Amino acid sequence: QVQLVESGGGLVQPGGSLRLSCAASGRIFGFYTMGWYRQAPGKQRELVATITKGGYTNYADSVKGRFTISGDNAKNMVSLQLNSLKPEDTAVYYCTLSKSRSDYWGQGTQVTVSS
């Protein structure tokens, strides 16, 4: 089993920044992809960014140029730097780890962008 724990969420003003972190533990080996999804109240869950163990990254169009995903393979950790935040970025952000058979999810961390 894999466990994921997110941290770093909070309240920030529009235009501000936050850094989210995710620590993975458990049965982790081989190649995998980690990333971030988010879900706002009443809205569908959406992809934010992903990163492979080889360092390939992918971003949603809505966050390109503002968010940056990074990983540490040795520590099985992934971070998401959120810059130039907008109110529409408000959501619960979930860390994910994907392997060939399963997807694993953290409990989520709340990001609120408001004046």
CSV table of C-alpha atoms in Angstrom, one decimal:
chain,number,residue,atom,x,y,z
A,1,GLN,CA,0.0,0.0,0.0
A,2,VAL,CA,1.0,3.6,-0.6
A,3,GLN,CA,0.2,6.5,1.7
A,4,LEU,CA,0.4,10.2,0.6
A,5,VAL,CA,0.3,13.2,2.9
A,6,GLU,CA,0.0,16.7,1.7
A,7,SER,CA,1.0,19.9,3.5
A,8,GLY,CA,1.3,23.6,2.8
A,9,GLY,CA,-2.2,24.7,2.1
A,10,GLY,CA,-3.7,27.8,3.5
A,11,LEU,CA,-5.2,31.2,2.8
A,12,VAL,CA,-3.5,33.6,0.5
A,13,GLN,CA,-4.5,36.9,-1.3
A,14,PRO,CA,-4.8,37.1,-5.0
A,15,GLY,CA,-1.4,37.4,-6.7
A,16,GLY,CA,0.2,35.6,-3.8
A,17,SER,CA,2.1,32.3,-3.6
A,18,LEU,CA,2.0,29.0,-1.8
A,19,ARG,CA,4.1,25.9,-1.9
A,20,LEU,CA,2.5,22.5,-1.4
A,21,SER,CA,4.4,19.4,-0.5
A,22,CYS,CA,3.5,15.7,-0.7
A,23,ALA,CA,5.4,12.8,1.0
A,24,ALA,CA,4.8,9.3,-0.2
A,25,SER,CA,5.5,6.2,1.8
A,26,GLY,CA,4.8,2.5,1.7
A,27,ARG,CA,5.2,0.1,-1.2
A,28,ILE,CA,6.9,2.3,-3.7
A,29,PHE,CA,9.3,0.9,-6.3
A,30,GLY,CA,10.0,1.0,-10.0
A,31,PHE,CA,8.6,3.7,-12.3
A,32,TYR,CA,5.7,5.8,-11.3
A,33,THR,CA,4.1,9.2,-11.8
A,34,MET,CA,3.2,11.7,-9.1
A,35,GLY,CA,1.1,14.7,-9.4
A,36,TRP,CA,-1.6,17.1,-8.2
A,37,TYR,CA,-5.3,17.3,-8.8
A,38,ARG,CA,-7.7,19.8,-7.4
A,39,GLN,CA,-11.4,20.0,-6.7
A,40,ALA,CA,-13.5,23.1,-6.0
A,41,PRO,CA,-16.9,22.8,-4.3
A,42,GLY,CA,-19.5,21.8,-6.9
A,43,LYS,CA,-17.0,21.3,-9.6
A,44,GLN,CA,-15.3,18.3,-11.2
A,45,ARG,CA,-11.9,17.2,-10.1
A,46,GLU,CA,-9.2,18.4,-12.5
A,47,LEU,CA,-5.6,17.7,-13.2
A,48,VAL,CA,-3.2,20.4,-12.2
A,49,ALA,CA,0.3,18.9,-12.9
A,50,THR,CA,2.1,15.6,-13.1
A,51,ILE,CA,5.8,14.6,-13.0
A,52,THR,CA,7.3,11.2,-13.9
A,53,LYS,CA,10.2,9.6,-12.1
A,54,GLY,CA,12.2,10.5,-15.2
A,55,GLY,CA,11.4,14.2,-14.7
A,56,TYR,CA,8.9,14.7,-17.4
A,57,THR,CA,6.2,17.3,-16.5
A,58,ASN,CA,2.7,18.1,-17.7
A,59,TYR,CA,0.5,21.0,-16.7
A,60,ALA,CA,-3.1,22.0,-17.1
A,61,ASP,CA,-3.5,25.0,-19.4
A,62,SER,CA,-5.0,27.0,-16.6
A,63,VAL,CA,-1.9,26.9,-14.5
A,64,LYS,CA,0.9,26.9,-17.1
A,65,GLY,CA,3.4,29.6,-16.4
A,66,ARG,CA,2.1,30.0,-12.8
A,67,PHE,CA,2.6,26.7,-11.1
A,68,THR,CA,5.7,24.5,-11.1
A,69,ILE,CA,5.9,20.8,-10.1
A,70,SER,CA,9.1,19.3,-8.8
A,71,GLY,CA,10.1,15.9,-7.4
A,72,ASP,CA,12.7,14.2,-5.3
A,73,ASN,CA,13.0,10.6,-6.4
A,74,ALA,CA,15.2,9.6,-3.5
A,75,LYS,CA,12.7,10.9,-0.9
A,76,ASN,CA,9.6,10.0,-2.9
A,77,MET,CA,8.3,13.6,-2.5
A,78,VAL,CA,6.7,16.0,-4.8
A,79,SER,CA,6.1,19.7,-4.5
A,80,LEU,CA,3.9,22.2,-6.2
A,81,GLN,CA,4.8,25.9,-6.3
A,82,LEU,CA,1.7,28.0,-6.8
A,83,ASN,CA,2.4,31.6,-8.0
A,84,SER,CA,0.2,34.4,-9.2
A,85,LEU,CA,-2.7,32.8,-7.5
A,86,LYS,CA,-6.3,33.6,-8.5
A,87,PRO,CA,-9.6,33.2,-6.7
A,88,GLU,CA,-10.5,30.5,-9.2
A,89,ASP,CA,-7.5,28.5,-7.9
A,90,THR,CA,-9.4,27.9,-4.6
A,91,ALA,CA,-9.8,24.2,-4.2
A,92,VAL,CA,-8.8,21.2,-2.2
A,93,TYR,CA,-5.5,20.0,-3.7
A,94,TYR,CA,-4.8,16.3,-3.8
A,95,CYS,CA,-1.4,14.6,-4.2
A,96,THR,CA,-1.5,11.4,-6.4
A,97,LEU,CA,0.8,8.6,-7.2
A,98,SER,CA,0.1,6.4,-10.2
A,99,LYS,CA,1.6,3.0,-10.9
A,100,SER,CA,0.7,0.4,-13.6
A,101,ARG,CA,-2.3,-1.0,-11.6
A,102,SER,CA,-3.3,1.6,-9.1
A,103,ASP,CA,-3.8,5.3,-8.3
A,104,TYR,CA,-3.2,6.5,-4.8
A,105,TRP,CA,-4.6,9.7,-3.3
A,106,GLY,CA,-3.8,11.8,-0.3
A,107,GLN,CA,-6.4,13.4,2.0
A,108,GLY,CA,-6.0,16.8,0.4
A,109,THR,CA,-5.0,20.2,1.5
A,110,GLN,CA,-7.2,23.3,1.2
A,111,VAL,CA,-6.0,26.3,-0.8
A,112,THR,CA,-8.1,29.4,-0.5
A,113,VAL,CA,-7.4,32.5,-2.5
A,114,SER,CA,-9.3,35.5,-1.3
A,115,SER,CA,-9.0,39.2,-0.4
